[in-house]
PDB file of C-alpha atoms and ligand atoms in Angstrom:
ATOM      1  CA  MET D   1      22.705 -41.769  -1.440  1.00  0.00           C
ATOM      2  CA  ALA D   2      22.305 -43.220  -4.939  1.00  0.00           C
ATOM      3  CA  SER D   3      19.150 -41.882  -6.583  1.00  0.00           C
ATOM      4  CA  LYS D   4      16.457 -44.433  -7.416  1.00  0.00           C
ATOM      5  CA  LEU D   5      15.912 -42.840 -10.834  1.00  0.00           C
ATOM      6  CA  ASN D   6      19.608 -42.961 -11.617  1.00  0.00           C
ATOM      7  CA  VAL D   7      20.047 -46.581 -10.502  1.00  0.00           C
ATOM      8  CA  SER D   8      16.911 -47.823 -12.295  1.00  0.00           C
ATOM      9  CA  LEU D   9      17.836 -46.123 -15.547  1.00  0.00           C
ATOM     10  CA  ARG D  10      21.309 -47.604 -15.541  1.00  0.00           C
ATOM     11  CA  LYS D  11      19.706 -51.054 -15.777  1.00  0.00           C
ATOM     12  CA  LEU D  12      17.850 -50.076 -18.913  1.00  0.00           C
ATOM     13  CA  ILE D  13      19.377 -51.079 -22.222  1.00  0.00           C
ATOM     14  CA  THR D  14      17.797 -50.725 -25.653  1.00  0.00           C
ATOM     15  CA  LYS D  15      19.235 -51.492 -29.039  1.00  0.00           C
ATOM     16  CA  ILE D  16      19.750 -47.967 -30.305  1.00  0.00           C
ATOM     17  CA  LEU D  17      19.306 -45.697 -27.339  1.00  0.00           C
ATOM     18  CA  LEU D  18      20.563 -45.277 -23.860  1.00  0.00           C
ATOM     19  CA  THR D  19      24.016 -46.569 -24.332  1.00  0.00           C
ATOM     20  CA  ARG D  20      25.158 -43.618 -22.215  1.00  0.00           C
ATOM     21  CA  LEU D  21      23.334 -41.876 -19.397  1.00  0.00           C
ATOM     22  CA  VAL D  22      24.247 -38.573 -17.793  1.00  0.00           C
ATOM     23  CA  TYR D  23      22.233 -37.963 -14.656  1.00  0.00           C
ATOM     24  CA  PHE D  24      21.861 -34.746 -12.663  1.00  0.00           C
ATOM     25  CA  GLU D  25      19.948 -34.018  -9.504  1.00  0.00           C
ATOM     26  CA  GLU D  26      19.787 -30.494 -10.836  1.00  0.00           C
ATOM     27  CA  THR D  27      21.114 -28.695 -13.871  1.00  0.00           C
ATOM     28  CA  GLU D  28      20.314 -25.554 -15.838  1.00  0.00           C
ATOM     29  CA  SER D  29      18.838 -27.367 -18.833  1.00  0.00           C
ATOM     30  CA  THR D  30      19.263 -30.938 -20.048  1.00  0.00           C
ATOM     31  CA  ASN D  31      19.230 -29.666 -23.663  1.00  0.00           C
ATOM     32  CA  GLU D  32      22.134 -27.314 -22.852  1.00  0.00           C
ATOM     33  CA  ALA D  33      24.036 -30.104 -21.097  1.00  0.00           C
ATOM     34  CA  ALA D  34      23.460 -32.474 -24.034  1.00  0.00           C
ATOM     35  CA  LYS D  35      24.507 -29.793 -26.511  1.00  0.00           C
ATOM     36  CA  ALA D  36      27.774 -29.149 -24.632  1.00  0.00           C
ATOM     37  CA  LEU D  37      28.512 -32.890 -24.564  1.00  0.00           C
ATOM     38  CA  VAL D  38      27.811 -33.262 -28.297  1.00  0.00           C
ATOM     39  CA  LEU D  39      30.187 -30.382 -29.025  1.00  0.00           C
ATOM     40  CA  GLN D  40      32.792 -32.252 -26.972  1.00  0.00           C
ATOM     41  CA  GLY D  41      32.357 -35.302 -29.221  1.00  0.00           C
ATOM     42  CA  GLU D  42      29.419 -37.199 -27.689  1.00  0.00           C
ATOM     43  CA  ASP D  43      27.429 -39.194 -30.203  1.00  0.00           C
ATOM     44  CA  GLU D  44      23.977 -40.645 -30.741  1.00  0.00           C
ATOM     45  CA  GLY D  45      22.664 -42.653 -27.832  1.00  0.00           C
ATOM     46  CA  LEU D  46      23.218 -40.166 -25.047  1.00  0.00           C
ATOM     47  CA  LEU D  47      20.384 -39.615 -22.592  1.00  0.00           C
ATOM     48  CA  VAL D  48      20.686 -36.651 -20.252  1.00  0.00           C
ATOM     49  CA  ILE D  49      18.234 -36.535 -17.389  1.00  0.00           C
ATOM     50  CA  SER D  50      17.728 -34.264 -14.420  1.00  0.00           C
ATOM     51  CA  GLU D  51      15.421 -34.377 -11.397  1.00  0.00           C
ATOM     52  CA  ARG D  52      14.835 -30.630 -11.777  1.00  0.00           C
ATOM     53  CA  GLN D  53      16.090 -27.765 -13.926  1.00  0.00           C
ATOM     54  CA  LEU D  54      17.133 -24.296 -12.869  1.00  0.00           C
ATOM     55  CA  GLY D  55      16.895 -22.763 -16.333  1.00  0.00           C
ATOM     56  CA  GLY D  56      14.606 -25.083 -18.292  1.00  0.00           C
ATOM     57  CA  ARG D  57      13.866 -23.695 -21.740  1.00  0.00           C
ATOM     58  CA  GLY D  58      10.936 -23.766 -24.116  1.00  0.00           C
ATOM     59  CA  ARG D  59      10.968 -22.505 -27.696  1.00  0.00           C
ATOM     60  CA  HIS D  60      11.918 -18.960 -28.695  1.00  0.00           C
ATOM     61  CA  GLY D  61      13.732 -18.344 -25.400  1.00  0.00           C
ATOM     62  CA  ARG D  62      10.653 -19.071 -23.300  1.00  0.00           C
ATOM     63  CA  LYS D  63      10.971 -20.615 -19.879  1.00  0.00           C
ATOM     64  CA  TRP D  64      10.069 -24.200 -18.966  1.00  0.00           C
ATOM     65  CA  GLU D  65       9.118 -24.446 -15.301  1.00  0.00           C
ATOM     66  CA  SER D  66      10.925 -27.484 -13.950  1.00  0.00           C
ATOM     67  CA  PRO D  67      10.172 -28.319 -10.302  1.00  0.00           C
ATOM     68  CA  SER D  68      11.071 -31.706  -8.764  1.00  0.00           C
ATOM     69  CA  GLY D  69       8.495 -34.346  -9.662  1.00  0.00           C
ATOM     70  CA  GLY D  70       8.607 -33.574 -13.385  1.00  0.00           C
ATOM     71  CA  ILE D  71      10.505 -35.477 -16.062  1.00  0.00           C
ATOM     72  CA  TYR D  72      13.284 -33.514 -17.777  1.00  0.00           C
ATOM     73  CA  LEU D  73      15.297 -35.395 -20.346  1.00  0.00           C
ATOM     74  CA  SER D  74      17.184 -34.849 -23.587  1.00  0.00           C
ATOM     75  CA  ILE D  75      18.090 -37.466 -26.144  1.00  0.00           C
ATOM     76  CA  VAL D  76      20.785 -37.153 -28.780  1.00  0.00           C
ATOM     77  CA  LEU D  77      19.939 -38.693 -32.150  1.00  0.00           C
ATOM     78  CA  ARG D  78      21.294 -38.542 -35.665  1.00  0.00           C
ATOM     79  CA  PRO D  79      18.680 -37.276 -38.123  1.00  0.00           C
ATOM     80  CA  ARG D  80      17.293 -40.226 -40.131  1.00  0.00           C
ATOM     81  CA  ILE D  81      16.771 -40.537 -43.932  1.00  0.00           C
ATOM     82  CA  SER D  82      18.149 -37.054 -44.674  1.00  0.00           C
ATOM     83  CA  ASN D  83      19.005 -33.884 -42.775  1.00  0.00           C
ATOM     84  CA  GLU D  84      16.008 -32.056 -44.193  1.00  0.00           C
ATOM     85  CA  PHE D  85      13.774 -34.373 -42.169  1.00  0.00           C
ATOM     86  CA  ALA D  86      15.487 -33.498 -38.874  1.00  0.00           C
ATOM     87  CA  PRO D  87      12.365 -31.630 -37.590  1.00  0.00           C
ATOM     88  CA  LEU D  88      10.397 -34.870 -37.952  1.00  0.00           C
ATOM     89  CA  MET D  89      12.566 -36.428 -35.264  1.00  0.00           C
ATOM     90  CA  GLY D  90      10.838 -34.117 -32.774  1.00  0.00           C
ATOM     91  CA  LEU D  91       7.398 -35.254 -33.981  1.00  0.00           C
ATOM     92  CA  MET D  92       8.512 -38.868 -33.560  1.00  0.00           C
ATOM     93  CA  VAL D  93       9.578 -38.178 -29.962  1.00  0.00           C
ATOM     94  CA  ALA D  94       6.250 -36.426 -29.296  1.00  0.00           C
ATOM     95  CA  ASN D  95       4.397 -39.562 -30.502  1.00  0.00           C
ATOM     96  CA  ALA D  96       6.673 -41.790 -28.460  1.00  0.00           C
ATOM     97  CA  THR D  97       6.130 -39.704 -25.350  1.00  0.00           C
ATOM     98  CA  ILE D  98       2.364 -40.214 -25.636  1.00  0.00           C
ATOM     99  CA  GLY D  99       2.941 -43.935 -26.239  1.00  0.00           C
ATOM    100  CA  GLY D 100       5.239 -44.164 -23.226  1.00  0.00           C
ATOM    101  CA  ILE D 101       2.838 -42.286 -20.948  1.00  0.00           C
ATOM    102  CA  ASN D 102      -0.013 -44.607 -21.867  1.00  0.00           C
ATOM    103  CA  LYS D 103       2.072 -47.768 -21.487  1.00  0.00           C
ATOM    104  CA  ALA D 104       3.185 -46.657 -18.028  1.00  0.00           C
ATOM    105  CA  ILE D 105      -0.374 -45.792 -16.965  1.00  0.00           C
ATOM    106  CA  GLU D 106      -1.915 -48.941 -18.464  1.00  0.00           C
ATOM    107  CA  PHE D 107       0.613 -51.011 -16.601  1.00  0.00           C
ATOM    108  CA  ARG D 108      -0.256 -49.255 -13.375  1.00  0.00           C
ATOM    109  CA  LYS D 109      -4.066 -49.035 -13.612  1.00  0.00           C
ATOM    110  CA  GLY D 110      -5.256 -50.625 -16.856  1.00  0.00           C
ATOM    111  CA  SER D 111      -6.476 -47.434 -18.517  1.00  0.00           C
ATOM    112  CA  SER D 112      -4.998 -44.509 -20.391  1.00  0.00           C
ATOM    113  CA  VAL D 113      -5.021 -40.710 -20.397  1.00  0.00           C
ATOM    114  CA  ASN D 114      -6.170 -38.878 -23.505  1.00  0.00           C
ATOM    115  CA  VAL D 115      -2.986 -36.959 -24.255  1.00  0.00           C
ATOM    116  CA  ARG D 116      -3.108 -35.108 -27.583  1.00  0.00           C
ATOM    117  CA  LEU D 117      -0.610 -33.010 -29.477  1.00  0.00           C
ATOM    118  CA  LYS D 118      -1.075 -29.378 -30.255  1.00  0.00           C
ATOM    119  CA  TRP D 119       1.107 -28.762 -33.305  1.00  0.00           C
ATOM    120  CA  PRO D 120       4.047 -28.717 -33.215  1.00  0.00           C
ATOM    121  CA  ASN D 121       5.172 -29.674 -29.740  1.00  0.00           C
ATOM    122  CA  ASP D 122       2.645 -29.334 -26.922  1.00  0.00           C
ATOM    123  CA  LEU D 123       1.356 -32.355 -25.025  1.00  0.00           C
ATOM    124  CA  MET D 124      -2.187 -31.464 -24.007  1.00  0.00           C
ATOM    125  CA  VAL D 125      -4.930 -33.032 -21.915  1.00  0.00           C
ATOM    126  CA  GLU D 126      -8.318 -31.411 -22.366  1.00  0.00           C
ATOM    127  CA  GLY D 127      -6.852 -28.016 -23.162  1.00  0.00           C
ATOM    128  CA  ARG D 128      -4.250 -28.047 -20.389  1.00  0.00           C
ATOM    129  CA  LYS D 129      -0.541 -28.398 -21.035  1.00  0.00           C
ATOM    130  CA  LEU D 130       1.046 -31.568 -19.667  1.00  0.00           C
ATOM    131  CA  GLY D 131       4.411 -31.273 -21.356  1.00  0.00           C
ATOM    132  CA  GLY D 132       6.412 -30.033 -24.288  1.00  0.00           C
ATOM    133  CA  ILE D 133       9.120 -31.102 -26.700  1.00  0.00           C
ATOM    134  CA  LEU D 134      12.104 -28.930 -27.641  1.00  0.00           C
ATOM    135  CA  GLY D 135      14.029 -30.124 -30.705  1.00  0.00           C
ATOM    136  CA  GLU D 136      17.348 -28.454 -31.491  1.00  0.00           C
ATOM    137  CA  LEU D 137      20.046 -29.037 -34.084  1.00  0.00           C
ATOM    138  CA  VAL D 138      23.761 -28.997 -33.449  1.00  0.00           C
ATOM    139  CA  VAL D 139      26.345 -28.836 -36.219  1.00  0.00           C
ATOM    140  CA  ARG D 140      29.469 -30.729 -35.195  1.00  0.00           C
ATOM    141  CA  GLU D 141      33.028 -29.859 -36.162  1.00  0.00           C
ATOM    142  CA  ASP D 142      32.975 -32.314 -39.058  1.00  0.00           C
ATOM    143  CA  GLY D 143      29.832 -30.596 -40.393  1.00  0.00           C
ATOM    144  CA  SER D 144      27.491 -33.441 -39.429  1.00  0.00           C
ATOM    145  CA  LEU D 145      24.180 -32.708 -37.735  1.00  0.00           C
ATOM    146  CA  MET D 146      22.825 -34.034 -34.465  1.00  0.00           C
ATOM    147  CA  THR D 147      19.362 -33.509 -33.077  1.00  0.00           C
ATOM    148  CA  ILE D 148      18.894 -32.876 -29.388  1.00  0.00           C
ATOM    149  CA  ILE D 149      15.348 -33.544 -28.394  1.00  0.00           C
ATOM    150  CA  GLY D 150      14.223 -32.418 -24.979  1.00  0.00           C
ATOM    151  CA  VAL D 151      11.102 -33.707 -23.262  1.00  0.00           C
ATOM    152  CA  GLY D 152       9.545 -31.905 -20.315  1.00  0.00           C
ATOM    153  CA  LEU D 153       6.644 -33.666 -18.628  1.00  0.00           C
ATOM    154  CA  ASN D 154       4.674 -32.636 -15.557  1.00  0.00           C
ATOM    155  CA  ASN D 155       4.499 -35.970 -13.805  1.00  0.00           C
ATOM    156  CA  ASP D 156       3.769 -35.619 -10.134  1.00  0.00           C
ATOM    157  CA  PHE D 157       3.900 -32.246  -8.395  1.00  0.00           C
ATOM    158  CA  SER D 158       1.346 -29.807  -7.073  1.00  0.00           C
ATOM    159  CA  LEU D 159       0.293 -27.125  -9.553  1.00  0.00           C
ATOM    160  CA  ASP D 160       1.083 -24.642  -6.745  1.00  0.00           C
ATOM    161  CA  GLU D 161       4.719 -25.212  -7.664  1.00  0.00           C
ATOM    162  CA  LEU D 162       4.115 -23.377 -10.940  1.00  0.00           C
ATOM    163  CA  PRO D 163       3.764 -19.603 -11.291  1.00  0.00           C
ATOM    164  CA  GLU D 164       0.187 -18.466 -10.777  1.00  0.00           C
ATOM    165  CA  GLU D 165      -0.407 -17.645 -14.439  1.00  0.00           C
ATOM    166  CA  LEU D 166       0.229 -21.296 -15.409  1.00  0.00           C
ATOM    167  CA  GLN D 167      -1.894 -22.936 -12.731  1.00  0.00           C
ATOM    168  CA  ASP D 168      -5.075 -22.782 -14.818  1.00  0.00           C
ATOM    169  CA  THR D 169      -3.424 -23.834 -18.064  1.00  0.00           C
ATOM    170  CA  ALA D 170      -1.093 -26.633 -16.927  1.00  0.00           C
ATOM    171  CA  THR D 171      -1.763 -30.127 -15.668  1.00  0.00           C
ATOM    172  CA  THR D 172       0.188 -33.103 -14.335  1.00  0.00           C
ATOM    173  CA  LEU D 173      -0.015 -36.800 -15.041  1.00  0.00           C
ATOM    174  CA  TYR D 174      -0.982 -37.441 -11.444  1.00  0.00           C
ATOM    175  CA  ARG D 175      -3.854 -34.962 -11.713  1.00  0.00           C
ATOM    176  CA  GLU D 176      -5.103 -36.623 -14.901  1.00  0.00           C
ATOM    177  CA  SER D 177      -4.609 -40.287 -13.998  1.00  0.00           C
ATOM    178  CA  GLY D 178      -4.912 -40.346 -10.214  1.00  0.00           C
ATOM    179  CA  VAL D 179      -1.910 -42.660  -9.970  1.00  0.00           C
ATOM    180  CA  THR D 180       1.711 -42.081  -9.081  1.00  0.00           C
ATOM    181  CA  ILE D 181       3.998 -43.255 -11.831  1.00  0.00           C
ATOM    182  CA  GLN D 182       7.607 -43.893 -10.889  1.00  0.00           C
ATOM    183  CA  PRO D 183       9.816 -41.576 -12.968  1.00  0.00           C
ATOM    184  CA  ALA D 184      12.106 -44.437 -13.977  1.00  0.00           C
ATOM    185  CA  ALA D 185       9.126 -46.461 -15.274  1.00  0.00           C
ATOM    186  CA  LEU D 186       7.888 -43.492 -17.272  1.00  0.00           C
ATOM    187  CA  VAL D 187      11.304 -42.717 -18.751  1.00  0.00           C
ATOM    188  CA  ALA D 188      11.874 -46.392 -19.574  1.00  0.00           C
ATOM    189  CA  GLN D 189       8.567 -46.600 -21.460  1.00  0.00           C
ATOM    190  CA  ILE D 190       9.263 -43.377 -23.362  1.00  0.00           C
ATOM    191  CA  VAL D 191      12.713 -44.605 -24.339  1.00  0.00           C
ATOM    192  CA  TYR D 192      11.356 -47.980 -25.491  1.00  0.00           C
ATOM    193  CA  CYS D 193       8.720 -46.171 -27.539  1.00  0.00           C
ATOM    194  CA  ILE D 194      11.360 -43.939 -29.171  1.00  0.00           C
ATOM    195  CA  ASP D 195      13.503 -46.979 -29.870  1.00  0.00           C
ATOM    196  CA  PHE D 196      10.614 -48.844 -31.490  1.00  0.00           C
ATOM    197  CA  ARG D 197       9.709 -45.886 -33.712  1.00  0.00           C
ATOM    198  CA  LEU D 198      13.308 -45.275 -34.772  1.00  0.00           C
ATOM    199  CA  GLN D 199      13.667 -48.892 -35.836  1.00  0.00           C
ATOM    200  CA  GLU D 200      10.420 -48.589 -37.767  1.00  0.00           C
ATOM    201  CA  ILE D 201      11.668 -45.454 -39.590  1.00  0.00           C
ATOM    202  CA  GLU D 202      14.844 -47.314 -40.514  1.00  0.00           C
ATOM    203  CA  ARG D 203      12.945 -50.431 -41.605  1.00  0.00           C
ATOM    204  CA  ILE D 204      10.481 -48.665 -43.877  1.00  0.00           C
ATOM    205  CA  GLY D 205      12.947 -45.973 -44.945  1.00  0.00           C
ATOM    206  CA  SER D 206      10.558 -43.068 -44.427  1.00  0.00           C
ATOM    207  CA  PHE D 207       8.668 -41.004 -41.882  1.00  0.00           C
ATOM    208  CA  ILE D 208       5.261 -42.046 -43.222  1.00  0.00           C
ATOM    209  CA  ALA D 209       4.332 -43.878 -40.026  1.00  0.00           C
ATOM    210  CA  THR D 210       5.574 -40.951 -37.888  1.00  0.00           C
ATOM    211  CA  LEU D 211       3.409 -38.501 -39.826  1.00  0.00           C
ATOM    212  CA  ASP D 212       0.344 -40.748 -39.728  1.00  0.00           C
ATOM    213  CA  GLU D 213       0.690 -41.238 -35.986  1.00  0.00           C
ATOM    214  CA  PHE D 214       1.229 -37.516 -35.454  1.00  0.00           C
ATOM    215  CA  ARG D 215      -1.893 -36.697 -37.489  1.00  0.00           C
ATOM    216  CA  ARG D 216      -3.911 -39.140 -35.377  1.00  0.00           C
ATOM    217  CA  ASN D 217      -2.564 -37.602 -32.155  1.00  0.00           C
ATOM    218  CA  CYS D 218      -2.926 -34.012 -33.320  1.00  0.00           C
ATOM    219  CA  VAL D 219      -5.734 -31.971 -31.851  1.00  0.00           C
ATOM    220  CA  THR D 220      -4.930 -29.012 -34.139  1.00  0.00           C
ATOM    221  CA  LEU D 221      -6.196 -30.628 -37.366  1.00  0.00           C
ATOM    222  CA  GLY D 222      -9.668 -29.588 -38.422  1.00  0.00           C
ATOM    223  CA  ARG D 223      -9.615 -26.587 -36.069  1.00  0.00           C
ATOM    224  CA  GLU D 224      -9.797 -22.885 -36.742  1.00  0.00           C
ATOM    225  CA  VAL D 225      -6.385 -21.504 -35.826  1.00  0.00           C
ATOM    226  CA  THR D 226      -4.598 -18.183 -35.635  1.00  0.00           C
ATOM    227  CA  ILE D 227      -0.866 -18.348 -36.111  1.00  0.00           C
ATOM    228  CA  GLY D 228       1.495 -15.512 -35.374  1.00  0.00           C
ATOM    229  CA  LEU D 229       4.406 -15.530 -37.784  1.00  0.00           C
ATOM    230  CA  ASP D 230       7.266 -13.012 -37.899  1.00  0.00           C
ATOM    231  CA  ALA D 231       5.686 -10.773 -40.521  1.00  0.00           C
ATOM    232  CA  GLU D 232       1.981 -11.657 -40.441  1.00  0.00           C
ATOM    233  CA  THR D 233      -0.824 -13.426 -38.656  1.00  0.00           C
ATOM    234  CA  VAL D 234      -2.624 -16.225 -40.462  1.00  0.00           C
ATOM    235  CA  THR D 235      -6.166 -17.280 -39.571  1.00  0.00           C
ATOM    236  CA  GLY D 236      -7.768 -20.310 -41.162  1.00  0.00           C
ATOM    237  CA  THR D 237      -8.499 -24.022 -40.836  1.00  0.00           C
ATOM    238  CA  ALA D 238      -5.645 -26.415 -40.088  1.00  0.00           C
ATOM    239  CA  ILE D 239      -6.183 -29.079 -42.747  1.00  0.00           C
ATOM    240  CA  ASP D 240      -3.039 -31.232 -42.728  1.00  0.00           C
ATOM    241  CA  ILE D 241       0.502 -31.876 -41.579  1.00  0.00           C
ATOM    242  CA  ASP D 242       2.658 -32.122 -44.719  1.00  0.00           C
ATOM    243  CA  GLU D 243       5.589 -34.471 -45.391  1.00  0.00           C
ATOM    244  CA  ASN D 244       8.020 -32.053 -43.692  1.00  0.00           C
ATOM    245  CA  GLY D 245       5.915 -31.810 -40.546  1.00  0.00           C
ATOM    246  CA  SER D 246       4.661 -28.320 -41.464  1.00  0.00           C
ATOM    247  CA  LEU D 247       1.095 -27.295 -40.701  1.00  0.00           C
ATOM    248  CA  VAL D 248      -1.107 -26.691 -43.735  1.00  0.00           C
ATOM    249  CA  VAL D 249      -3.641 -23.932 -43.092  1.00  0.00           C
ATOM    250  CA  GLU D 250      -6.407 -22.955 -45.469  1.00  0.00           C
ATOM    251  CA  SER D 251      -7.478 -19.320 -45.161  1.00  0.00           C
ATOM    252  CA  GLU D 252     -10.018 -17.465 -47.283  1.00  0.00           C
ATOM    253  CA  GLU D 253      -7.257 -16.248 -49.584  1.00  0.00           C
ATOM    254  CA  ARG D 254      -4.976 -19.255 -49.971  1.00  0.00           C
ATOM    255  CA  ILE D 255      -3.195 -22.298 -48.542  1.00  0.00           C
ATOM    256  CA  HIS D 256      -0.380 -21.505 -46.087  1.00  0.00           C
ATOM    257  CA  ILE D 257       2.433 -23.930 -45.274  1.00  0.00           C
ATOM    258  CA  ILE D 258       3.690 -23.105 -41.795  1.00  0.00           C
ATOM    259  CA  SER D 259       6.916 -24.588 -40.513  1.00  0.00           C
ATOM    260  CA  ALA D 260       6.967 -22.843 -37.159  1.00  0.00           C
ATOM    261  CA  GLY D 261       4.807 -20.370 -35.346  1.00  0.00           C
ATOM    262  CA  GLU D 262       2.599 -19.818 -32.391  1.00  0.00           C
ATOM    263  CA  VAL D 263      -0.742 -21.571 -32.762  1.00  0.00           C
ATOM    264  CA  ILE D 264      -3.847 -20.407 -30.987  1.00  0.00           C
ATOM    265  CA  HIS D 265      -6.828 -22.744 -31.317  1.00  0.00           C
ATOM    266  CA  LEU D 266      -9.913 -20.632 -31.895  1.00  0.00           C
ATOM    267  CA  ARG D 267     -12.475 -23.390 -31.551  1.00  0.00           C
TER     268      ARG D 267
HETATM  269  C1  LIG A   1       7.811 -26.212 -24.869  1.00  0.00           C
HETATM  270  O1  LIG A   1       8.101 -24.902 -25.211  1.00  0.00           O
HETATM  271  O2  LIG A   1       6.722 -26.645 -24.641  1.00  0.00           O
HETATM  272  C2  LIG A   1       9.042 -27.116 -24.816  1.00  0.00           C
HETATM  273  C3  LIG A   1       9.423 -27.479 -23.414  1.00  0.00           C
HETATM  274  C4  LIG A   1      10.611 -28.423 -23.392  1.00  0.00           C
HETATM  275  C5  LIG A   1      11.154 -28.606 -22.012  1.00  0.00           C
HETATM  276  C6  LIG A   1      12.238 -29.656 -21.973  1.00  0.00           C
HETATM  277  S1  LIG A   1      12.649 -30.135 -20.358  1.00  0.00           S
HETATM  278  C7  LIG A   1      14.020 -30.988 -20.884  1.00  0.00           C
HETATM  279  C8  LIG A   1      14.661 -30.128 -21.968  1.00  0.00           C
HETATM  280  N1  LIG A   1      15.575 -29.172 -21.395  1.00  0.00           N
HETATM  281  C9  LIG A   1      15.145 -27.898 -21.560  1.00  0.00           C
HETATM  282  O3  LIG A   1      15.727 -26.870 -21.153  1.00  0.00           O
HETATM  283  N2  LIG A   1      13.980 -27.913 -22.246  1.00  0.00           N
HETATM  284  C10 LIG A   1      13.571 -29.251 -22.606  1.00  0.00           C
HETATM  285  P1  LIG A   1       7.014 -23.801 -25.587  1.00  0.00           P
HETATM  286  O4  LIG A   1       6.059 -24.346 -26.607  1.00  0.00           O
HETATM  287  O5  LIG A   1       7.811 -22.611 -25.952  1.00  0.00           O
HETATM  288  O6  LIG A   1       6.205 -23.583 -24.270  1.00  0.00           O
HETATM  289  C11 LIG A   1       6.674 -22.769 -23.219  1.00  0.00           C
HETATM  290  C12 LIG A   1       5.449 -22.199 -22.524  1.00  0.00           C
HETATM  291  O7  LIG A   1       4.759 -23.236 -21.806  1.00  0.00           O
HETATM  292  C13 LIG A   1       5.801 -21.163 -21.461  1.00  0.00           C
HETATM  293  O8  LIG A   1       5.891 -19.882 -22.027  1.00  0.00           O
HETATM  294  C14 LIG A   1       4.628 -21.278 -20.492  1.00  0.00           C
HETATM  295  O9  LIG A   1       3.500 -20.583 -20.983  1.00  0.00           O
HETATM  296  C15 LIG A   1       4.271 -22.749 -20.553  1.00  0.00           C
HETATM  297  N3  LIG A   1       4.935 -23.545 -19.475  1.00  0.00           N
HETATM  298  C16 LIG A   1       6.168 -23.366 -18.920  1.00  0.00           C
HETATM  299  N4  LIG A   1       6.447 -24.343 -18.042  1.00  0.00           N
HETATM  300  C17 LIG A   1       5.350 -25.152 -18.017  1.00  0.00           C
HETATM  301  C18 LIG A   1       5.036 -26.332 -17.314  1.00  0.00           C
HETATM  302  N5  LIG A   1       5.890 -26.935 -16.474  1.00  0.00           N
HETATM  303  N6  LIG A   1       3.793 -26.881 -17.547  1.00  0.00           N
HETATM  304  C19 LIG A   1       2.924 -26.334 -18.407  1.00  0.00           C
HETATM  305  N7  LIG A   1       3.177 -25.222 -19.098  1.00  0.00           N
HETATM  306  C20 LIG A   1       4.384 -24.635 -18.912  1.00  0.00           C
END
């Protein structure tokens, strides 16, 4: 039987994205599948989507629990402006995912859910994790770079489907909104929101709007944070996101510019 998600998504066309769709009922990881396709010559505009994942991944080799009822997708995009800004593509997709969630919910019940971003990639609702973004870079044979940006979103499943240790820290869109959102509607809205933001980046020739939107969405700014880096742990106040998407933390000793790390919000 043809899947509803698959059929609905095939009808969706946007200017930049979704010119090609690869759909799985189940796969190890949509990021891995997208990466393999890019290494075989696939280009920008590929959307890989799966109803569930057997080996969903988070950052630093962590696991992403991926039962049916969640959204698991990866999008292949060329970095914009210059390769050094490639990490900002992930922030743009994080913003677009919040935009897409709220469009889908507004359409369904005329209100929104207060989804915020914990720097750099967690989608949070009142301290619980709703989803995450995994941005990866692939160097192609010709030396050019491609970003593969994975989005995992807990849409509509029972928290019992997650391991016990995540049941108090995770949430789903259904739990937060009380409405069932069709996966195809949610994916369509997210893709439209990515498309809109990409065109904006190209029009204004910078990531200024991406950074401003991220700062507005970011629940980390203004908070006391502890960040575990490879060699040290930094504790201080998160005061800004700089032009590269790094977190700026002010500690008693100095200002730290942190490009990746594990953030714990202290208060
Ligand atoms: C992330 O990693 O938050 C990025 C997750 C990206 C998943 C997407 S799904 C499509 C694409 N294909 C993939 O294989 N991955 C991407 P990180 O910040 O490292 O968070 C991982 C941590 O979140 C885990 O160690 C758990 O503590 C927690 N976690 C795992 N699964 C969860 C879930 N479904 N809901 C809430 N928390 C979860």
